[in-house]
CSV table of C-alpha atoms in Angstrom, one decimal:
chain,number,residue,atom,x,y,z
B,1,MET,CA,0.0,0.0,0.0
B,2,SER,CA,1.4,3.4,-0.9
B,3,LYS,CA,1.9,6.1,1.8
B,4,GLN,CA,-1.3,8.2,2.2
B,5,ASP,CA,-1.2,12.0,2.1
B,6,PRO,CA,-2.5,13.2,5.5
B,7,THR,CA,-3.6,16.5,4.0
B,8,LYS,CA,-6.2,14.8,1.8
B,9,ILE,CA,-9.2,12.5,2.2
B,10,ASP,CA,-11.2,10.3,-0.2
B,11,VAL,CA,-14.2,12.5,-0.6
B,12,ASP,CA,-16.2,9.9,-2.6
B,13,ALA,CA,-15.6,7.3,0.2
B,14,VAL,CA,-16.7,9.8,2.9
B,15,ASP,CA,-19.8,10.8,0.9
B,16,LYS,CA,-20.8,7.1,0.4
B,17,TRP,CA,-20.2,6.2,4.1
B,18,LEU,CA,-22.1,9.3,5.4
B,19,SER,CA,-25.0,8.7,3.0
B,20,ALA,CA,-25.4,5.2,4.6
B,21,ASN,CA,-24.7,6.1,8.2
B,22,LEU,CA,-25.8,9.7,8.9
B,23,PRO,CA,-29.5,10.3,8.9
B,24,GLY,CA,-30.4,13.4,6.8
B,25,PHE,CA,-27.1,13.6,5.1
B,26,GLU,CA,-27.2,14.8,1.5
B,27,GLY,CA,-24.1,15.2,-0.6
B,28,PRO,CA,-22.1,15.9,-2.7
B,29,ILE,CA,-19.2,17.0,-0.5
B,30,GLU,CA,-16.6,19.6,-0.9
B,31,ALA,CA,-13.7,19.1,1.5
B,32,LYS,CA,-11.2,21.7,2.7
B,33,LYS,CA,-8.4,20.9,5.2
B,34,PHE,CA,-8.0,23.3,8.1
B,35,ASP,CA,-4.4,24.5,8.7
B,36,VAL,CA,-4.8,23.9,12.4
B,37,GLY,CA,-4.9,20.4,13.9
B,38,GLN,CA,-1.3,19.2,14.0
B,39,SER,CA,-2.2,15.9,15.6
B,40,ASN,CA,-5.4,14.8,14.0
B,41,PRO,CA,-6.0,16.2,10.5
B,42,THR,CA,-9.2,18.2,10.4
B,43,PHE,CA,-11.4,18.9,7.4
B,44,GLN,CA,-14.4,21.1,6.7
B,45,LEU,CA,-17.1,19.2,4.8
B,46,ILE,CA,-19.4,21.5,2.8
B,47,THR,CA,-22.6,20.1,1.4
B,48,PRO,CA,-25.5,21.9,-0.3
B,49,LYS,CA,-27.5,22.2,2.9
B,50,HIS,CA,-25.0,21.8,5.8
B,51,ARG,CA,-21.5,22.2,7.0
B,52,TYR,CA,-19.7,19.5,9.0
B,53,VAL,CA,-16.2,19.0,10.4
B,54,LEU,CA,-14.3,15.7,10.0
B,55,ARG,CA,-11.5,14.7,12.4
B,56,ARG,CA,-9.4,11.7,11.5
B,57,LYS,CA,-6.5,9.8,12.8
B,58,PRO,CA,-3.4,10.4,10.7
B,59,PRO,CA,-2.4,7.5,8.4
B,60,GLY,CA,0.7,5.5,9.0
B,61,VAL,CA,2.3,3.9,12.0
B,62,LEU,CA,1.2,5.7,15.2
B,63,LEU,CA,2.2,5.7,18.8
B,64,LYS,CA,0.1,3.5,21.1
B,65,SER,CA,-2.9,5.3,22.5
B,66,ALA,CA,-2.2,8.5,20.5
B,67,HIS,CA,-4.7,10.2,18.2
B,68,ALA,CA,-7.8,8.9,20.0
B,69,VAL,CA,-10.5,10.3,17.8
B,70,ASP,CA,-12.9,7.7,19.3
B,71,ARG,CA,-12.4,9.3,22.8
B,72,GLU,CA,-12.9,12.8,21.3
B,73,PHE,CA,-16.2,11.6,19.9
B,74,ARG,CA,-17.3,10.0,23.2
B,75,VAL,CA,-16.5,12.9,25.4
B,76,GLN,CA,-18.2,15.5,23.2
B,77,LYS,CA,-21.3,13.4,22.8
B,78,ALA,CA,-21.4,13.1,26.6
B,79,LEU,CA,-21.0,16.8,27.2
B,80,TYR,CA,-23.4,18.1,24.6
B,81,ASP,CA,-26.3,18.7,27.1
B,82,THR,CA,-24.1,20.0,29.9
B,83,ASP,CA,-22.8,23.5,30.8
B,84,VAL,CA,-19.7,22.8,28.8
B,85,PRO,CA,-20.1,24.1,25.2
B,86,VAL,CA,-19.1,21.6,22.5
B,87,ALA,CA,-19.9,20.9,18.9
B,88,LYS,CA,-22.7,18.4,18.2
B,89,VAL,CA,-21.1,15.1,17.1
B,90,HIS,CA,-22.9,12.8,14.7
B,91,VAL,CA,-21.1,9.6,13.7
B,92,LEU,CA,-17.9,7.7,14.4
B,93,CYS,CA,-16.4,5.5,11.7
B,94,GLU,CA,-14.2,2.8,13.2
B,95,ASP,CA,-13.8,1.0,9.9
B,96,GLU,CA,-10.3,2.0,8.8
B,97,ASP,CA,-10.9,0.6,5.3
B,98,VAL,CA,-13.2,3.6,4.4
B,99,ILE,CA,-10.5,6.3,4.2
B,100,GLY,CA,-7.5,4.5,5.8
B,101,SER,CA,-8.0,5.6,9.4
B,102,MET,CA,-10.8,6.1,12.0
B,103,PHE,CA,-12.7,9.4,11.8
B,104,TYR,CA,-15.8,11.1,13.2
B,105,VAL,CA,-18.0,13.9,11.9
B,106,MET,CA,-19.5,16.8,13.9
B,107,ASP,CA,-21.4,20.0,13.1
B,108,GLU,CA,-19.3,23.0,12.1
B,109,VAL,CA,-19.7,25.7,14.8
B,110,ASP,CA,-20.0,29.2,13.4
B,111,GLY,CA,-17.8,31.2,15.7
B,112,ARG,CA,-14.7,33.3,16.2
B,113,ASN,CA,-11.3,31.7,16.7
B,114,PHE,CA,-8.6,33.7,18.5
B,115,ASN,CA,-5.2,32.3,17.7
B,116,LEU,CA,-3.3,34.6,20.1
B,117,PRO,CA,-4.1,35.2,23.8
B,118,SER,CA,-3.1,38.8,23.3
B,119,LEU,CA,-6.3,39.2,21.3
B,120,PRO,CA,-5.0,41.9,18.9
B,121,GLU,CA,-8.2,41.8,16.8
B,122,LEU,CA,-10.3,43.1,19.8
B,123,ALA,CA,-10.4,46.5,21.4
B,124,LYS,CA,-8.4,46.7,24.6
B,125,GLU,CA,-11.6,47.1,26.7
B,126,ASP,CA,-13.0,43.8,25.3
B,127,ARG,CA,-10.1,41.6,26.0
B,128,TRP,CA,-10.5,41.0,29.8
B,129,ALA,CA,-13.9,39.4,29.3
B,130,VAL,CA,-12.5,36.8,26.9
B,131,HIS,CA,-9.9,35.7,29.4
B,132,ASP,CA,-12.5,35.6,32.2
B,133,GLU,CA,-14.7,33.5,30.0
B,134,MET,CA,-11.9,31.0,29.6
B,135,SER,CA,-11.8,30.8,33.4
B,136,ARG,CA,-15.6,30.2,33.6
B,137,VAL,CA,-15.6,27.4,31.0
B,138,LEU,CA,-12.6,25.7,32.6
B,139,ALA,CA,-14.4,25.6,36.0
B,140,ALA,CA,-17.4,24.2,34.2
B,141,ILE,CA,-15.3,21.4,32.6
B,142,HIS,CA,-14.0,20.5,36.0
B,143,GLY,CA,-17.5,20.7,37.5
B,144,VAL,CA,-18.9,18.0,35.2
B,145,ASP,CA,-20.7,15.2,37.0
B,146,LEU,CA,-18.8,12.2,35.8
B,147,VAL,CA,-21.4,9.7,36.8
B,148,LYS,CA,-24.4,11.5,35.2
B,149,THR,CA,-22.5,12.0,31.9
B,150,GLY,CA,-21.2,8.4,31.9
B,151,LEU,CA,-17.6,9.5,32.0
B,152,ASP,CA,-16.7,8.0,35.4
B,153,ASP,CA,-14.7,5.3,33.6
B,154,TYR,CA,-13.2,7.7,31.0
B,155,GLY,CA,-9.8,7.5,32.7
B,156,PRO,CA,-8.2,5.3,35.4
B,157,ALA,CA,-8.4,6.2,39.1
B,158,GLY,CA,-5.3,6.9,41.1
B,159,ASN,CA,-2.6,9.5,41.0
B,160,TYR,CA,-3.1,11.4,37.7
B,161,TYR,CA,0.4,12.8,37.5
B,162,GLU,CA,2.1,9.5,38.2
B,163,ARG,CA,0.0,8.1,35.4
B,164,GLN,CA,0.5,10.9,33.0
B,165,ILE,CA,4.3,11.3,33.6
B,166,GLY,CA,4.7,7.6,32.9
B,167,ARG,CA,2.6,7.7,29.7
B,168,TRP,CA,4.3,10.8,28.2
B,169,THR,CA,7.7,9.6,29.1
B,170,LYS,CA,7.0,6.4,27.1
B,171,GLN,CA,5.6,8.5,24.2
B,172,TYR,CA,8.6,10.8,24.3
B,173,ARG,CA,11.1,8.0,24.3
B,174,ALA,CA,9.2,6.3,21.4
B,175,SER,CA,9.6,9.4,19.3
B,176,GLU,CA,12.9,10.7,20.6
B,177,THR,CA,15.3,11.8,17.8
B,178,ASP,CA,18.1,13.4,19.8
B,179,THR,CA,19.2,13.4,23.4
B,180,ILE,CA,17.9,16.5,25.1
B,181,PRO,CA,19.6,16.8,28.6
B,182,ALA,CA,17.0,19.3,29.9
B,183,MET,CA,14.2,16.9,29.1
B,184,ASP,CA,16.0,14.0,30.8
B,185,GLU,CA,16.5,16.2,33.9
B,186,LEU,CA,12.9,17.4,33.9
B,187,ILE,CA,11.5,13.8,33.7
B,188,GLU,CA,13.7,12.8,36.7
B,189,TRP,CA,12.6,15.9,38.7
B,190,LEU,CA,8.9,15.3,38.0
B,191,ASN,CA,9.1,11.7,39.0
B,192,THR,CA,10.7,12.6,42.4
B,193,ASN,CA,8.3,15.5,43.1
B,194,ILE,CA,4.8,14.1,42.4
B,195,PRO,CA,2.4,15.5,45.0
B,196,GLU,CA,0.4,13.1,47.1
B,197,ASP,CA,-3.0,12.2,45.7
B,198,ASP,CA,-5.4,14.7,47.1
B,199,GLY,CA,-8.5,12.9,45.9
B,200,LEU,CA,-9.5,15.5,43.3
B,201,ARG,CA,-10.7,13.7,40.2
B,202,THR,CA,-12.5,15.7,37.5
B,203,LEU,CA,-12.8,15.7,33.7
B,204,ALA,CA,-9.6,17.2,32.4
B,205,HIS,CA,-9.3,18.7,28.9
B,206,GLY,CA,-5.6,18.1,28.5
B,207,ASP,CA,-4.9,20.9,26.0
B,208,TYR,CA,-6.8,23.9,27.3
B,209,ARG,CA,-5.9,27.1,25.5
B,210,ILE,CA,-7.6,29.9,23.6
B,211,ASP,CA,-6.9,28.6,20.1
B,212,ASN,CA,-8.8,25.4,21.0
B,213,MET,CA,-12.0,27.4,21.5
B,214,LEU,CA,-14.6,29.1,19.3
B,215,PHE,CA,-16.4,32.2,20.6
B,216,GLU,CA,-19.8,33.5,19.7
B,217,LYS,CA,-19.5,36.2,17.1
B,218,ASP,CA,-21.3,39.0,19.0
B,219,ARG,CA,-20.2,38.5,22.6
B,220,PRO,CA,-17.4,37.0,24.7
B,221,ARG,CA,-19.1,33.7,25.2
B,222,VAL,CA,-17.5,30.3,24.3
B,223,ALA,CA,-19.5,28.5,21.6
B,224,ALA,CA,-17.5,25.3,21.6
B,225,VAL,CA,-14.4,23.9,23.2
B,226,LEU,CA,-12.4,21.9,20.6
B,227,ASP,CA,-9.6,19.3,20.4
B,228,TRP,CA,-10.5,16.8,23.2
B,229,GLU,CA,-7.8,14.3,22.1
B,230,LEU,CA,-5.9,14.5,25.4
B,231,SER,CA,-9.0,14.6,27.6
B,232,THR,CA,-9.4,12.1,30.5
B,233,THR,CA,-10.5,11.9,34.1
B,234,GLY,CA,-7.7,13.4,36.1
B,235,HIS,CA,-6.5,16.3,38.1
B,236,PRO,CA,-7.9,19.8,37.4
B,237,TYR,CA,-4.8,21.9,38.1
B,238,ALA,CA,-3.0,20.7,35.0
B,239,ASP,CA,-5.6,22.4,32.9
B,240,VAL,CA,-5.1,25.7,34.8
B,241,ALA,CA,-1.3,25.4,34.4
B,242,ALA,CA,-1.7,24.8,30.7
B,243,VAL,CA,-3.2,28.3,30.3
B,244,ILE,CA,-0.3,29.8,32.2
B,245,MET,CA,2.2,27.8,30.3
B,246,GLN,CA,0.9,29.2,27.0
B,247,TRP,CA,0.8,32.7,28.3
B,248,SER,CA,4.5,32.4,29.4
B,249,MET,CA,5.6,31.9,25.9
B,250,PRO,CA,6.9,34.8,23.7
B,251,GLY,CA,4.2,36.8,21.8
B,252,GLY,CA,3.6,36.4,18.1
B,253,PRO,CA,2.1,33.7,15.8
B,254,ASP,CA,4.8,31.1,16.4
B,255,SER,CA,4.8,30.8,20.2
B,256,ARG,CA,1.4,32.5,20.8
B,257,GLY,CA,2.2,33.7,24.3
B,258,LEU,CA,2.1,36.9,26.4
B,259,ALA,CA,5.7,37.2,27.5
B,260,GLY,CA,6.9,40.8,27.2
B,261,ILE,CA,3.4,42.3,26.9
B,262,ASP,CA,2.2,44.9,29.3
B,263,ARG,CA,-1.0,43.1,30.2
B,264,LYS,CA,-2.5,45.9,32.3
B,265,ALA,CA,-2.0,48.4,29.5
B,266,GLU,CA,-3.4,45.9,26.9
B,267,GLY,CA,-6.5,45.0,28.9
B,268,LEU,CA,-5.3,41.4,29.6
B,269,MET,CA,-5.4,39.2,32.7
B,270,THR,CA,-2.2,38.5,34.6
B,271,ASP,CA,-1.4,34.9,35.5
B,272,GLU,CA,-2.4,35.6,39.1
B,273,GLU,CA,-5.7,37.1,38.1
B,274,PHE,CA,-6.6,34.1,36.0
B,275,VAL,CA,-5.7,31.6,38.7
B,276,GLU,CA,-7.7,33.7,41.2
B,277,SER,CA,-10.7,33.9,38.9
B,278,TYR,CA,-10.6,30.1,38.4
B,279,CYS,CA,-10.3,29.3,42.1
B,280,LYS,CA,-13.2,31.6,42.9
B,281,ARG,CA,-15.4,29.8,40.4
B,282,ALA,CA,-14.1,26.4,41.5
B,283,GLY,CA,-14.7,27.2,45.2
B,284,ILE,CA,-11.2,26.7,46.3
B,285,PRO,CA,-8.9,29.0,48.3
B,286,GLY,CA,-5.9,28.7,45.9
B,287,ILE,CA,-3.4,26.2,44.3
B,288,ASP,CA,-0.4,25.2,46.4
B,289,LYS,CA,2.9,24.3,44.7
B,290,PHE,CA,1.7,25.6,41.4
B,291,GLY,CA,5.2,25.3,40.0
B,292,PHE,CA,4.9,21.5,39.9
B,293,TYR,CA,1.8,21.7,37.7
B,294,LEU,CA,3.4,24.2,35.5
B,295,ALA,CA,6.5,22.1,35.1
B,296,PHE,CA,4.3,19.1,34.2
B,297,THR,CA,2.5,21.0,31.5
B,298,PHE,CA,5.8,22.1,29.9
B,299,PHE,CA,7.0,18.5,30.0
B,300,ARG,CA,3.8,17.1,28.4
B,301,MET,CA,3.8,19.8,25.7
B,302,ALA,CA,7.5,19.0,24.9
B,303,GLY,CA,6.5,15.3,24.5
B,304,ILE,CA,3.5,16.2,22.3
B,305,ILE,CA,5.7,18.4,20.0
B,306,GLN,CA,8.4,15.7,19.8
B,307,GLY,CA,5.8,13.3,18.6
B,308,VAL,CA,4.6,15.8,15.9
B,309,TYR,CA,8.2,16.3,14.9
B,310,LYS,CA,8.8,12.6,14.6
B,311,ARG,CA,5.7,12.2,12.4
B,312,ALA,CA,7.0,15.0,10.1
B,313,LEU,CA,10.3,13.1,9.7
B,314,ASP,CA,8.3,9.9,9.0
B,315,GLY,CA,6.0,11.8,6.5
B,316,ASN,CA,2.8,11.5,8.5
B,317,ALA,CA,2.4,15.0,9.9
B,318,SER,CA,-0.8,17.0,9.1
B,319,ASN,CA,1.3,20.1,8.4
B,320,PRO,CA,4.9,18.8,7.7
B,321,GLU,CA,6.7,22.1,7.5
B,322,ARG,CA,5.1,23.6,10.6
B,323,ALA,CA,5.8,20.3,12.4
B,324,LYS,CA,9.5,20.5,11.6
B,325,GLN,CA,9.7,24.1,12.8
B,326,MET,CA,7.9,23.1,16.1
B,327,GLY,CA,10.5,20.3,16.7
B,328,ALA,CA,13.2,22.9,17.4
B,329,SER,CA,11.2,24.1,20.4
B,330,VAL,CA,11.3,20.9,22.4
B,331,PRO,CA,14.5,21.9,24.3
B,332,ARG,CA,13.0,25.3,25.1
B,333,PHE,CA,9.9,23.7,26.6
B,334,ALA,CA,12.0,21.3,28.7
B,335,GLU,CA,14.1,24.2,30.0
B,336,ALA,CA,11.0,26.2,30.8
B,337,GLY,CA,9.7,23.2,32.8
B,338,LEU,CA,12.9,23.1,34.8
B,339,LYS,CA,12.6,26.9,35.5
B,340,ALA,CA,9.0,26.4,36.7
B,341,ALA,CA,10.2,23.5,38.9
B,342,LYS,CA,12.5,25.9,40.8
B,343,THR,CA,9.4,27.9,41.9
B,344,VAL,CA,8.0,25.0,43.9
């Protein structure tokens, strides 16, 4: 079998499968690949009467447990009637013979996407409300009733960080292309500084950041949280730290952070204000030893990026050139994780 192009899909095969499996579907389909979605290639499906989004596993040999589009489908279906805004999912195709890998189809949400947390497209007086909305939705995710939504078995019980550090260390080693001393040191530090299990177990998004959200067009309200690939039942503070991790990056389209920006002058939340806003909504007094959670998120992101880079080298990346550029940032994320560890 020849190597498949991850930037394309067999439109005729998708049309035929949806006609047989999605009630009310009417083709023909026009497919356009979104530039976003480094992990799971994502396509806009345009039909005469409706617009959908298709998310698929990339073709080729994949790391074990990665690219779990079936889990994305399950969690969004469970959350659709909760306080967490998600797209309406329709069908999951587990037959890899249809287009070469598993995929699912959901409604396209008509909303605004902000790629940068600095929100340059908004007036300064409108930016704070967007960051505050991120806090509200994150608290809603962590407040989901796992039993009522059928997600109590969505992830194992036990120490979330011990589990995640072990998983991502294996993933990182499986995609390792060069020895990165800072990453080795960070892995060792995390393993020796895991907090005791405090019993907190919630739904965790796993990649919570502003570019994984769509906002309503006329107000600062989240219309849908996207990209649930890394979601599980786990510890909520990792999601909070993920926001701060992104904000600590340099500004601009590559790193998409807030470092070096005068946030007060630009109408943006500080790290402390975001954490305080979240804690107030979550009903907790604060987050102790936040540096550990921040170090963990840097480590996990470094592992994710290394996997994307390895797929680019193997020819299976969704956006190969972007993936290769991202690969150079793995040492920087590891070093940032070590810096965060020193604040504990």
